[in-house]
Tab-separated table of C-alpha atoms in Angstrom:
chain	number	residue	atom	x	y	z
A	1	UNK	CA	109.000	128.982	101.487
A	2	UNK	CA	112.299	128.970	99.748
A	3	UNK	CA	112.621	129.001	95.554
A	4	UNK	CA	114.482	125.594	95.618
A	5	UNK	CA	114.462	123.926	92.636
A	6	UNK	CA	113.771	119.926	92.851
A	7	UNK	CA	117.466	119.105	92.321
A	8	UNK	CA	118.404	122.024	94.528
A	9	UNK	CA	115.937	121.018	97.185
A	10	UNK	CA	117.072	117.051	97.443
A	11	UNK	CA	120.820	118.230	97.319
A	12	UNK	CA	119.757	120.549	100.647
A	13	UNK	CA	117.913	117.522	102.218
A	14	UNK	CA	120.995	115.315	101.429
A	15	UNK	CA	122.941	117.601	103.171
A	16	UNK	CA	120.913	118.057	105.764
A	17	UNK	CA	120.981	114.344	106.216
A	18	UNK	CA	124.832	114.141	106.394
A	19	UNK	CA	124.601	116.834	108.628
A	20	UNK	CA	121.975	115.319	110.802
A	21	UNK	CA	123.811	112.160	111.006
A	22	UNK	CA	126.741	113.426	112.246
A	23	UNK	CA	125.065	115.290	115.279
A	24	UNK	CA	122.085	112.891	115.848
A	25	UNK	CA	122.830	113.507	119.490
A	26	UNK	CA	122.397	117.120	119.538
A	27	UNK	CA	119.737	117.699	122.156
A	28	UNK	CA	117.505	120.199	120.546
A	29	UNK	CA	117.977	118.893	116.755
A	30	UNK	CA	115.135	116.279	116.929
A	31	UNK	CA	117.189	114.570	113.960
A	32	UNK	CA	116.489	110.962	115.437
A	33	UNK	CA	112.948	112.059	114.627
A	34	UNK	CA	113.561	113.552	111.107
A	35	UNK	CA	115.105	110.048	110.369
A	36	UNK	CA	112.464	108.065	110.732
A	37	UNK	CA	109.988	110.857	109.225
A	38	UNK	CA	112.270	110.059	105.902
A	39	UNK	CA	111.654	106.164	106.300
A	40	UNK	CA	108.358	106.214	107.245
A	41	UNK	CA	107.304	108.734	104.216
A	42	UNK	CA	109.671	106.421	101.680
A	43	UNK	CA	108.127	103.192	102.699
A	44	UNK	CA	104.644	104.321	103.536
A	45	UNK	CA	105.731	102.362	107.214
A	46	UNK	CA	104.506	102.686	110.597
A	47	UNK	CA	106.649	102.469	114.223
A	48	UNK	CA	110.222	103.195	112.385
A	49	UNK	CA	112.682	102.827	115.033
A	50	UNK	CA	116.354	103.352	114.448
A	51	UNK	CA	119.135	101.692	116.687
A	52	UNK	CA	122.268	103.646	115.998
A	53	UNK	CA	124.204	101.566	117.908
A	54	UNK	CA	123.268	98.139	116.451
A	55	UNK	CA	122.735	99.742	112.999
A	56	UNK	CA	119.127	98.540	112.242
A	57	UNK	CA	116.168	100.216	111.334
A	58	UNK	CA	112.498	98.390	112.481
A	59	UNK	CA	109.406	98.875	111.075
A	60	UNK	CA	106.255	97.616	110.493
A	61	UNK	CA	105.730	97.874	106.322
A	62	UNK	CA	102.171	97.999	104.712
A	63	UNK	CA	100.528	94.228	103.156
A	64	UNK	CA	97.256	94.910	102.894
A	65	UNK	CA	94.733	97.509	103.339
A	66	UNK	CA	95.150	98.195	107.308
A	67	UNK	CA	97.740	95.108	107.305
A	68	UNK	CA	101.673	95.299	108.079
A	69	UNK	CA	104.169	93.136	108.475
A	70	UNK	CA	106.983	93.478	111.125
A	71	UNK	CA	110.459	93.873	109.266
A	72	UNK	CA	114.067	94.433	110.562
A	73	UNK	CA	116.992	95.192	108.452
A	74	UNK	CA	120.733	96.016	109.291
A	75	UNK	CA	122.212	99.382	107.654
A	76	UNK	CA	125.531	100.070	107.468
A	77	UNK	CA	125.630	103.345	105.805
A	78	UNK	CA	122.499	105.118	107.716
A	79	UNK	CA	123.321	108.674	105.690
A	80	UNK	CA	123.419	107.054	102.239
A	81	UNK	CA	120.055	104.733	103.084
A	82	UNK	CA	118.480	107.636	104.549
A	83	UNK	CA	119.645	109.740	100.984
A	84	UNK	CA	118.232	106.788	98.757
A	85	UNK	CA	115.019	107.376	100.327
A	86	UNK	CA	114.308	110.433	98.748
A	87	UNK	CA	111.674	110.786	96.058
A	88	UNK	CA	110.809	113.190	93.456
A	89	UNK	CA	106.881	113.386	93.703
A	90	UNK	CA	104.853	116.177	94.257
A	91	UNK	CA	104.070	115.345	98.175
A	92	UNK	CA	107.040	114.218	98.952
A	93	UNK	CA	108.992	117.680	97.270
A	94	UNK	CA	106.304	119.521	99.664
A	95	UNK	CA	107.485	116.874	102.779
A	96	UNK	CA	111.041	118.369	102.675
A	97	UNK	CA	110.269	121.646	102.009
A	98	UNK	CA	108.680	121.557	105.505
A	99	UNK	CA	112.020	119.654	107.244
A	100	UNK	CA	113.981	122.450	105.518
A	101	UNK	CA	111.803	124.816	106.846
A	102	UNK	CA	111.696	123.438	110.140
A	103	UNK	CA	115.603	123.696	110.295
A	104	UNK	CA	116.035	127.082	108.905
A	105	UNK	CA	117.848	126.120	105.621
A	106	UNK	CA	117.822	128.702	103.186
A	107	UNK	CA	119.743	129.261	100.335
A	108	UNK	CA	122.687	130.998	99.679
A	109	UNK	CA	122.640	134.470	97.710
């Protein structure tokens, strides 16, 4: 693993997020599915789906213990929704060390 810091490691998700968001398409990037990884680990959610076309984001958020609620919300500005999802916690620091790792960021010298 990479000696990020935890500001150093959220600014390399961030970017990777603007990155990602500009070349969801690419075939082999699987950044559709690191998008919805993000929501789901943010909102504790199940079933994220993303329409980039429409611009919404449907999920099914937690109520109760094995209960959830079916929720659909528009989002204009995917990168900087997907950016405000980012916490600082212990597990979810060790969460983006793995996306980074599964996209080969590393730092620079």
């Amino acid at each position: 693993m990479n000696n990020f810091t935890t500001p150093e490691l959220l600014d390399e998700v961030k970017n990777l997020i603007s990155y990602s968001i500009s070349n969801k398409n690419l075939e082999t990037s699987n950044f559709q599915l690191m998008h919805r990884a993000i929501v789901k680990k943010y909102f504790e959610a199940k079933n994220v789906k993303i329409n980039y076309a429409e611009q919404t984001i449907e999920l099914q958020l937690p109520v109760g213990q094995k209960k959830y609620t079916n929720i659909t919300f528009e989002c204009m500005d995917l990168e900087r929704f997907l950016q405000s999802c980012l916490k600082k916690d212990e597990k979810s620091i060790f969460f983006y060390e793995t996306i980074l790792s599964h996209y080969n960021i590393t730092s620079a010298a």
